[in-house]
XYZ file of C-alpha atoms in Angstrom:
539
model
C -32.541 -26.791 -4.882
C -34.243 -28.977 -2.105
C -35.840 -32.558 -2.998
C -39.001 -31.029 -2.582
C -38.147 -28.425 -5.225
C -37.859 -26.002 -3.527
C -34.828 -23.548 -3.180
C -32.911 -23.548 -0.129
C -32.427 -20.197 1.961
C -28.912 -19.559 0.445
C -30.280 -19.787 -3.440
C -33.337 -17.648 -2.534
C -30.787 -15.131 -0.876
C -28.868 -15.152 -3.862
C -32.265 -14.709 -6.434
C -32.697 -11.591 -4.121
C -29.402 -10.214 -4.106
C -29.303 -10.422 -7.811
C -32.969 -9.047 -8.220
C -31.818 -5.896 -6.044
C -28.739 -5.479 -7.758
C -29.941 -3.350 -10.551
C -28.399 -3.157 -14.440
C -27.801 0.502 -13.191
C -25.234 -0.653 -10.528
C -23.902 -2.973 -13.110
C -23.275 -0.081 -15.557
C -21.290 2.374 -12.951
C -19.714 -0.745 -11.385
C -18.315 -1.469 -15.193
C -17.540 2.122 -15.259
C -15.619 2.655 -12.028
C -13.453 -0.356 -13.786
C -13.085 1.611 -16.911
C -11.968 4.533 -14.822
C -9.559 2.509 -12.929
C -8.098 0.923 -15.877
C -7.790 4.204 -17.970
C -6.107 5.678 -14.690
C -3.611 2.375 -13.969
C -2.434 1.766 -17.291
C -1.382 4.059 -19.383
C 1.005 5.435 -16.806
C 2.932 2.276 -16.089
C 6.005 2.705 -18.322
C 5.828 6.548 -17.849
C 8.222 6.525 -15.003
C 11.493 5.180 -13.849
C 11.776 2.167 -11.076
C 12.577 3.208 -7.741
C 15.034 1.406 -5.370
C 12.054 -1.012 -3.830
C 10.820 -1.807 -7.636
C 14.277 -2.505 -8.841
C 14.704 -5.181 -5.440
C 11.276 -6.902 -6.907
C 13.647 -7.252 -10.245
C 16.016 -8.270 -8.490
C 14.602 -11.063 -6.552
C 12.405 -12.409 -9.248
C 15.828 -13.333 -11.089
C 16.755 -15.737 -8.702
C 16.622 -19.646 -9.439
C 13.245 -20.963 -7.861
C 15.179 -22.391 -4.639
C 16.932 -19.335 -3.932
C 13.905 -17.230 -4.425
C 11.899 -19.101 -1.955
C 14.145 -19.733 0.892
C 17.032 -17.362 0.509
C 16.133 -14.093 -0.459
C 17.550 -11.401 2.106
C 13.910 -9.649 2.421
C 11.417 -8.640 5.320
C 8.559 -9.959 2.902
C 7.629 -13.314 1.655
C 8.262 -14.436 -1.566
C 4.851 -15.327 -3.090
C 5.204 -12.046 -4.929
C 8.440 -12.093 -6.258
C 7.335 -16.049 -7.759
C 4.304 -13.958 -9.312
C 6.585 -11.524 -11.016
C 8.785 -14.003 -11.857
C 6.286 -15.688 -14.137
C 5.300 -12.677 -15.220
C 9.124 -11.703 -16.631
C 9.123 -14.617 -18.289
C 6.122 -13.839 -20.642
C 6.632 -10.074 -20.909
C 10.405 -9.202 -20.444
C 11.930 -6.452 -17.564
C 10.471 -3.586 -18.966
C 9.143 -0.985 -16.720
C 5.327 -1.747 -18.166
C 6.054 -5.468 -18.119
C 6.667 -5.973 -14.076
C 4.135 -2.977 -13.093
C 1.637 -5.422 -15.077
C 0.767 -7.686 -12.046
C -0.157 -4.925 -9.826
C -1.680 -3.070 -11.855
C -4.375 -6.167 -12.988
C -4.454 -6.727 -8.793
C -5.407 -2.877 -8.330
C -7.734 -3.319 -11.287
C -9.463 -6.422 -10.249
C -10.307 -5.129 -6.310
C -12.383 -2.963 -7.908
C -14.280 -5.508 -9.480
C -14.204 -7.548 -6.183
C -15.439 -4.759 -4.251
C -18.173 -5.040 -6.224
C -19.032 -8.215 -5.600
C -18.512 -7.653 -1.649
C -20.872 -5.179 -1.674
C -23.335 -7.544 -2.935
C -22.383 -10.152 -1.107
C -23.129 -7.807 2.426
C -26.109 -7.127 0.900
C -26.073 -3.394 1.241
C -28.016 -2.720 -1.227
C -31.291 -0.952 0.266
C -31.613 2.465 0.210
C -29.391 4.117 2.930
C -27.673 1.409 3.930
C -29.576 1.581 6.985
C -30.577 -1.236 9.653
C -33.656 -3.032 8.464
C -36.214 -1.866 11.430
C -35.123 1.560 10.834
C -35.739 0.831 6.799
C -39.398 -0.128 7.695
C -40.163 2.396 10.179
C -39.241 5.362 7.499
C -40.687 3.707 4.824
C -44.457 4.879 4.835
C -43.340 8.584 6.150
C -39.889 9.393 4.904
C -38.619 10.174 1.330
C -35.361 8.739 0.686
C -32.688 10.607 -0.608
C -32.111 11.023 -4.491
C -28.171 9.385 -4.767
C -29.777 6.084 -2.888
C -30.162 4.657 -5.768
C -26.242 4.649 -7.009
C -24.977 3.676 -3.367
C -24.210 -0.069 -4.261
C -21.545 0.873 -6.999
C -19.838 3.868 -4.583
C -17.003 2.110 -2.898
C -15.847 0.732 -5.956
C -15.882 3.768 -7.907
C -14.145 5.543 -4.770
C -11.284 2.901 -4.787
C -11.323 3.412 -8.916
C -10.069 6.857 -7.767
C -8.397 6.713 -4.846
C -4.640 7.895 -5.167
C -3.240 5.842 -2.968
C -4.705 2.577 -4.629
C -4.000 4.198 -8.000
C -0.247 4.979 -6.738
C 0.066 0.986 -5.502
C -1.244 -0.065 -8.876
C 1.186 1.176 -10.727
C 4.064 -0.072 -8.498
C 6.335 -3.680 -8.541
C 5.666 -4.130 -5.316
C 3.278 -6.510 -3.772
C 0.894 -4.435 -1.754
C -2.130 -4.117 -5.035
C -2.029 -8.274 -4.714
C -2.628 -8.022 -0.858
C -5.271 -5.915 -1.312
C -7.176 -8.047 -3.900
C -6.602 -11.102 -1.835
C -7.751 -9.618 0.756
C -10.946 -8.525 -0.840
C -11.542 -11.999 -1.861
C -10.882 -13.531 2.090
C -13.754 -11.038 2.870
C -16.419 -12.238 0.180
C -15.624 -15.717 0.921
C -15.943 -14.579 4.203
C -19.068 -13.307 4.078
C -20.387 -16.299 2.257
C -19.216 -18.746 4.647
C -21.048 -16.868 7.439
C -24.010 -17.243 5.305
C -23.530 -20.947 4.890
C -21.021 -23.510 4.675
C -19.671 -24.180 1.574
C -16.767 -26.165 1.109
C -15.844 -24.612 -2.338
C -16.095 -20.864 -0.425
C -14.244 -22.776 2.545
C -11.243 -24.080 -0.427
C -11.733 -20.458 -1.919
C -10.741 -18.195 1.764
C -8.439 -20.804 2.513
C -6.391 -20.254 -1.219
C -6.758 -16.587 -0.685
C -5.776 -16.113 2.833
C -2.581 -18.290 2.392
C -1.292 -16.605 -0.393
C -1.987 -13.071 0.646
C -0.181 -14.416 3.694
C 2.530 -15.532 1.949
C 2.575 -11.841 -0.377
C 3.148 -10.074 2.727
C 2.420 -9.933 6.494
C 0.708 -6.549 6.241
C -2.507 -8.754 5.022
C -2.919 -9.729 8.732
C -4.480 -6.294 9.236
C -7.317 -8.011 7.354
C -7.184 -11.389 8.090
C -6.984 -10.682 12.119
C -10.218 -8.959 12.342
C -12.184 -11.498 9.879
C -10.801 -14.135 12.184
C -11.807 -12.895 14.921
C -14.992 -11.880 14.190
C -16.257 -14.575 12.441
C -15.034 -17.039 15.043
C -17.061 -15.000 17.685
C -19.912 -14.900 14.938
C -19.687 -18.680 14.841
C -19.824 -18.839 18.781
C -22.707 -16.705 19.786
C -24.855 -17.896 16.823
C -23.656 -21.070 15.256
C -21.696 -22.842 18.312
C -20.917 -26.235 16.227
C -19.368 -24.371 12.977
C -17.071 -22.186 15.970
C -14.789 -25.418 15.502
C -14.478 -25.117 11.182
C -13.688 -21.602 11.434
C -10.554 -22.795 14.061
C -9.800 -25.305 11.604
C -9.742 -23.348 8.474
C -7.657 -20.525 10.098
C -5.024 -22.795 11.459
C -5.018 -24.384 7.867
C -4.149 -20.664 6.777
C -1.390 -19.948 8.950
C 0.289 -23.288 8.266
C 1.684 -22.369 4.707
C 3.484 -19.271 6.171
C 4.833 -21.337 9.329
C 6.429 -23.807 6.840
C 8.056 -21.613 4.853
C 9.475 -19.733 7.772
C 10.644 -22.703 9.229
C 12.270 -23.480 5.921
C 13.645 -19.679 5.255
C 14.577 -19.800 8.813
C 12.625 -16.515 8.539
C 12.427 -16.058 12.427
C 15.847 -15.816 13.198
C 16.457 -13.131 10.419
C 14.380 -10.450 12.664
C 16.652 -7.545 13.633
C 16.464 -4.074 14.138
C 17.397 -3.901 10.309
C 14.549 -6.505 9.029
C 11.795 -4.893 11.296
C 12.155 -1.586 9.240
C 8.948 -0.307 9.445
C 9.084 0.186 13.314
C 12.350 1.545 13.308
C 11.675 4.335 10.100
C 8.056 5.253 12.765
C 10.455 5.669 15.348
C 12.876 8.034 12.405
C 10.228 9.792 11.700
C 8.667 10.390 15.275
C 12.192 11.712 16.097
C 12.323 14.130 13.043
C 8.525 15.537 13.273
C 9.914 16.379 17.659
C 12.872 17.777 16.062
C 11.261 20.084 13.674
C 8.613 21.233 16.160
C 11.901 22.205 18.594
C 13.283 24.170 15.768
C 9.972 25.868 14.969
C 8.153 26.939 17.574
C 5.319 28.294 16.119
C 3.934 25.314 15.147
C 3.231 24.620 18.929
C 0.981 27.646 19.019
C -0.279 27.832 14.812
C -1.145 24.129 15.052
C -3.957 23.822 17.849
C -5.343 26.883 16.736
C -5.978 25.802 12.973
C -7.209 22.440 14.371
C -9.498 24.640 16.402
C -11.002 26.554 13.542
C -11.482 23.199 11.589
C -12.872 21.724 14.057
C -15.204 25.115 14.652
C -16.160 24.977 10.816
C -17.013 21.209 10.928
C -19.429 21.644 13.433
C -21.300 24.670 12.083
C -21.011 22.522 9.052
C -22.769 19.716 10.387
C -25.486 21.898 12.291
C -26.471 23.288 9.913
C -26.452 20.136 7.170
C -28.208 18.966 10.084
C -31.083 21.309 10.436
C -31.722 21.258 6.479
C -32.044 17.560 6.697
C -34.546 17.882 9.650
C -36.992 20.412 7.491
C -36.635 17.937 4.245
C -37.305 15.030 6.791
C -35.168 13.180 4.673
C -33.261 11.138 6.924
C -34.336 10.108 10.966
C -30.465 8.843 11.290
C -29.631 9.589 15.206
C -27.181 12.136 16.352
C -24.422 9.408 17.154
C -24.292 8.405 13.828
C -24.742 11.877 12.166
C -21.734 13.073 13.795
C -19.830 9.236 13.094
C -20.646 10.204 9.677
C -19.129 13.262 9.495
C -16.291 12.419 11.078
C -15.983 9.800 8.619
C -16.068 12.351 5.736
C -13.392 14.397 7.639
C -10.760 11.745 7.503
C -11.892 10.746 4.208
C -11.276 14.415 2.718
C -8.294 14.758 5.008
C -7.203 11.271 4.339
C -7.337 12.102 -0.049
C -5.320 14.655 0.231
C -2.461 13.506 2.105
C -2.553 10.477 -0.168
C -0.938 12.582 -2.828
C 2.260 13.591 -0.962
C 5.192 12.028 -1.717
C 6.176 11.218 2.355
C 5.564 8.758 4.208
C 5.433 5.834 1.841
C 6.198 3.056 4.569
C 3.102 4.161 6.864
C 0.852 4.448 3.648
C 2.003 0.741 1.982
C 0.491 -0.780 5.638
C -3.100 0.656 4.713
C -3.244 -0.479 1.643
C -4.919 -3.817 2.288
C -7.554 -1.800 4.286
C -8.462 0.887 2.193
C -11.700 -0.951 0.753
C -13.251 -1.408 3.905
C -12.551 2.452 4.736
C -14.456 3.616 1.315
C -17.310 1.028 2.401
C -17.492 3.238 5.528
C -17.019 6.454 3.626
C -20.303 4.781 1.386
C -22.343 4.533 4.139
C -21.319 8.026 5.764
C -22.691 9.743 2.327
C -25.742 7.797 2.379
C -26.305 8.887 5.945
C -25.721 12.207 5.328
C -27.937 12.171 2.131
C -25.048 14.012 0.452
C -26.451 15.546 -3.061
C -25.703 13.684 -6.221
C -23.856 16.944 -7.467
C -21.446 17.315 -4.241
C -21.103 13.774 -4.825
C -19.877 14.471 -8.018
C -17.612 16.487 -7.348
C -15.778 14.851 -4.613
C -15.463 12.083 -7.369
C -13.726 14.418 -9.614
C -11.641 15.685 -7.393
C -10.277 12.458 -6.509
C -10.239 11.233 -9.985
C -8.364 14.340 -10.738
C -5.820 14.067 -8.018
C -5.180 10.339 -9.002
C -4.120 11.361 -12.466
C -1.701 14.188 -11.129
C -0.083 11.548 -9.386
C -0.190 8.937 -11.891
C 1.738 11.725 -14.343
C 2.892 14.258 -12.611
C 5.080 13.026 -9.073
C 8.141 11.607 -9.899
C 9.792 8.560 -8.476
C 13.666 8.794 -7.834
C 15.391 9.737 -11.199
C 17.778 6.910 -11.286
C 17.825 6.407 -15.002
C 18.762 10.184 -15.524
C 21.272 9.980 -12.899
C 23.079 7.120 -14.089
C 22.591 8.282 -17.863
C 24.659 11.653 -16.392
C 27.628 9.968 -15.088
C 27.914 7.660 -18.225
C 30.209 9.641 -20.219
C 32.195 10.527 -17.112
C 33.289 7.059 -15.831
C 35.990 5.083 -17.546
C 36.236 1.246 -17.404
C 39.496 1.064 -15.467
C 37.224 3.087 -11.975
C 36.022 2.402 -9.516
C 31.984 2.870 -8.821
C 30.869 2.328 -5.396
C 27.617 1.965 -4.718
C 24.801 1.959 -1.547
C 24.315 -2.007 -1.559
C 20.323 -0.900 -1.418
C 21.369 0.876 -5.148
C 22.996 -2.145 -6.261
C 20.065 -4.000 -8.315
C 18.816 -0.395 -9.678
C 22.134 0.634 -10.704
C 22.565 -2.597 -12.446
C 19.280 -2.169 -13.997
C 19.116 1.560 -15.457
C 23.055 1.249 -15.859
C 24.591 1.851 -19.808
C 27.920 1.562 -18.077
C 30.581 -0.895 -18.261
C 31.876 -0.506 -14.806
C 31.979 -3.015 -12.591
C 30.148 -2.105 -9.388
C 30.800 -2.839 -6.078
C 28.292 -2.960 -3.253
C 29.293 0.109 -0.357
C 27.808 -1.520 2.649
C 26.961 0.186 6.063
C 28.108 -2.828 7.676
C 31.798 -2.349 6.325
C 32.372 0.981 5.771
C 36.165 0.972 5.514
C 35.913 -1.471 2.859
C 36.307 1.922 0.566
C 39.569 2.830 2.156
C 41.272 -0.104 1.453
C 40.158 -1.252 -1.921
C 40.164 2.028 -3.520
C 42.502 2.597 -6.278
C 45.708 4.612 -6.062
C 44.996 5.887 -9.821
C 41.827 7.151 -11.604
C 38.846 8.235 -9.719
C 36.688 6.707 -7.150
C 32.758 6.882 -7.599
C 30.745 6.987 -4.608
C 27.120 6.550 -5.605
C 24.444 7.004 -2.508
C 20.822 7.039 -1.830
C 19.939 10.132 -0.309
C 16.907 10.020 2.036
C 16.081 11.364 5.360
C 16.676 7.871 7.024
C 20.389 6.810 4.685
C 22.918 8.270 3.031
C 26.115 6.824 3.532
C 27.981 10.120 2.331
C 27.589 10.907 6.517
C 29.209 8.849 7.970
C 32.699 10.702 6.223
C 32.468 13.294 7.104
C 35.874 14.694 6.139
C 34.721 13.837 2.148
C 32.915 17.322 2.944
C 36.180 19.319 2.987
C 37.741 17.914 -0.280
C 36.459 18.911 -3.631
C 35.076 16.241 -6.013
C 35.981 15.567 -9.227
C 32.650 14.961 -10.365
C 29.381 15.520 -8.072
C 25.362 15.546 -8.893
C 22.815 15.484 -6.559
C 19.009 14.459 -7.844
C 15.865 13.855 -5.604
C 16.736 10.272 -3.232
C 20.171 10.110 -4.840
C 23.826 11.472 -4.435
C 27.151 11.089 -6.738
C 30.235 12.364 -6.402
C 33.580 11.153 -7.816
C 37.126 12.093 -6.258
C 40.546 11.480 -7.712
C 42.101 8.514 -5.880
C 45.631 10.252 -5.856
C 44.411 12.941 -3.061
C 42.766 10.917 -0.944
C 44.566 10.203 2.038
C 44.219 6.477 3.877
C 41.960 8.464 6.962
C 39.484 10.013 4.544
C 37.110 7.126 3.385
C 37.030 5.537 7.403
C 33.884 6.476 9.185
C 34.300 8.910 11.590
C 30.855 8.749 12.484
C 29.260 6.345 14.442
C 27.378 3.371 12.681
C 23.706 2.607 14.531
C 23.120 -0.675 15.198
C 19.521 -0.847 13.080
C 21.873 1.036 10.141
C 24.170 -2.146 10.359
C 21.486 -5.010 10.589
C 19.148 -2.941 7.613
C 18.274 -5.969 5.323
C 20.469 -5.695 1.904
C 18.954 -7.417 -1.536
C 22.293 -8.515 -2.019
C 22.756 -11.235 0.444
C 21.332 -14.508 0.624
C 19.329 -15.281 3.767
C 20.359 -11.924 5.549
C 24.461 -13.291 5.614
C 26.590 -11.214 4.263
C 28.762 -12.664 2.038
């Protein structure tokens, strides 16, 4: 409110915003929460940690000091401090430290909300205003128009990959919130300078920053465009918004300095480009062993692409005799090639590959359903198709919520329990180490099996009883390969489960050659980061 009495422009923006935003919005935007929540929660206990989940454990038992600056981990440890709290009011329960990320995943959707408000995307169509007016007097507007504020919240209630991140101890749910909130405040502080929004983006950029790196696939393009915002409109804020982002980054450049995080970086640390590069190499391999996909492939991306387009001429020409939208060709086919990835996008989301390339989209998946939002309203998609695309995805959220299965560790280890007496000796993947020690009902002492020093089995072995060699089994590490001459002796003992590998030979047969690599050791296999060193040196 002015001196004069009257309101500014920001609080008369605001009366507007919340006179457009009507109690109908409100109730599906409490309902997508509902959804979210009955979707998140319940399933949190239902299944076993995996190896990443068991590191968060891991980690977030470390005294503060150690947790902040010594941790051998590729992320940053606001996270881990989150969790650690968190273990300290509700135990180390499976339920207990999927908690955090689960209120995170629960909580975007509520902050989605809000950024939909706060962009103000709210009229019908979600269409420039000058186009708005000139349809106004001649066009009828589409029936779902009128639900489109609450849509990309009630697409990310039942997305399966934010479901799937909600219900995981890992930190990627909390980068996606914060990130959320760095937009709204964003948005706000385009509006108008506010110092409490200003304090707000600053407290959520840092510590998203400081959860993980992936959240500079957010903050990068807010900077930037709200710096060139700031230039072309508002020269003399240009210099705040310089200000406030340096202010961000200077959290995370102390605590490298500190963690000496820099000098960690390896081909090991930097796993993300190296398991691309893994996977790149298997995909060309599979295609050289199958070469029918070279000549199956283009031809089914031919007929899709065929089937879109007769699809969209025709949605086309039925929107042209209903005159219900004037949107131009460009955007027509931008929206349905929006709704193409979005299908496309759904369904891969289920699949239990590629987890590292998925974890990196996480932060950006709200801002893809905002675009998915506007594609429908574009398209004037019926409120029943609607429907059922929402079903489906609910659907396929609660398959994987229930149904997909991380690695089995608890059954594994609950297998071998009977089988190993106190006097052996268990080797296990140093990556295995925290989740063996968590699931574990054994006795045993265990002893980390590191790439870096493979012979350390051959010479610490013992000459009676039987040595357990416990590995995780993946397409990118399984430590069984580099002996290869374990293949040609029976085992004792052996299981195999999905991710995981056991097998346990009598000490007496094997000779001193049999547990030395005889397989060479790639340098990124040597330098991969292990939980169980401090600062990436092993000890």
């Amino acid at each position: 409110m002015r001196g004069d009495g009257t309101a500014s422009p920001r609080a008369r923006d605001d009366t507007r915003a919340r006179s457009r935003f009507r109690p109908g919005t409100r109730r599906w935007a409490l309902l997508s929460l509902l959804v979210a929540s009955a979707l998140i929660l319940p399933a949190l206990g239902h299944k076993d940690l995996w190896i990443d989940e068991a590191d968060s454990v891991y980690f977030a038992q470390h005294a503060w000091p150690a947790l902040w600056f010594d941790l051998c981990d590729p992320h940053p440890p606001a996270y881990y401090a989150l969790l650690k709290l968190a273990m300290a009011l509700g135990g180390t329960n499976e339920f207990a430290v999927r908690l955090p990320s689960a209120l995170a995943g629960i909580l975007a959707v509520a902050v989605l909300v809000r950024l939909t408000r706060e962009l103000r995307w709210l009229e019908p169509g979600w269409v420039p205003a000058r186009a708005r007016l000139a349809q106004a007097k001649h066009v009828p507007q589409p029936t779902p128009e009128r639900t489109l504020p609450w849509l990309p919240a009630a697409l990310l209630a039942v997305s399966p990959l934010h479901v799937w991140y909600a219900q995981e101890a890992r930190m990627y749910a909390l980068v996606a919130l914060l990130g959320l909130g760095v937009a709204v405040f964003a948005v706000r502080l385009m509006r108008s300078w506010r110092a409490r929004d200003a304090a707000a983006y600053l407290a959520c950029a840092s510590a998203a920053l400081l959860a993980d790196q992936s959240a500079l696939l957010v903050l990068l393009p807010v900077a930037l465009f709200s710096i060139l915002r700031a230039r072309r409109h508002h020269p003399g804020v240009m210099g705040r918004w310089i200000a406030l982002h340096a202010a961000v980054l200077l959290p995370f450049a102390l605590w490298s300095w500190r963690a000496g995080a820099i000098t960690r970086l390896s081909p090991g640390t930097l796993y993300p480009l190296t398991m691309a590069r893994l996977t790149l190499e298997r995909w060309a391999e599979t295609i050289a062993a199958n070469r029918w996909v070279i000549g199956v492939a283009p031809g089914l991306t031919a007929v899709a692409v065929a089937a879109t387009v007769l699809w969209a001429r025709r949605a086309r020409r039925r929107q042209a005799a209903s005159r219900q939208t004037q949107a131009s060709p460009r955007s027509r086919w931008g929206a349905w090639t929006i709704m193409c990835l979005y299908g496309v996008g759904t369904l891969a989301s289920v699949l239990p590959r590629l987890y590292t390339l998925k974890r990196l989209v996480v932060s950006l998946l709200p801002y893809a359903l905002i675009a998915v939002a506007w594609a429908i309203a574009r398209l004037g998609v019926r409120r029943l198709v609607l429907g059922i695309a929402l079903v489906c995805s609910l659907t396929l959220s609660a398959f994987a919520a229930w149904s997909i299965p991380k690695d089995p560790w608890r059954a594994a280890l609950l297998a071998i329990a009977p089988y190993v007496g106190p006097a052996e000796s268990l080797w296990v993947d140093e990556l295995a180490v925290p989740i063996v020690e968590y699931y574990s009902p054994m006795g045993t002492k265990v002893r980390p099996w590191r790439a870096g020093d493979a012979t350390a089995p051959a010479t610490s072995h013992p000459a009676q009883g039987r040595l357990w060699l416990v590995a995780q089994a993946t397409r990118y590490r399984n430590l069984f390969h580099l002996y290869p001459a374990l293949d040609g002796l029976a085992p004792d003992w052996s299981g195999t489960w999905p991710g995981i590998e056991i097998r346990a030979y009598d000490a007496a047969r094997l000779g001193p050659d049999v547990l030395r690599p005889q397989t060479a050791i790639p340098d990124w296999l040597r330098g991969w980061p292990s939980p169980l060193d401090e600062a990436c040196q092993a000890p």
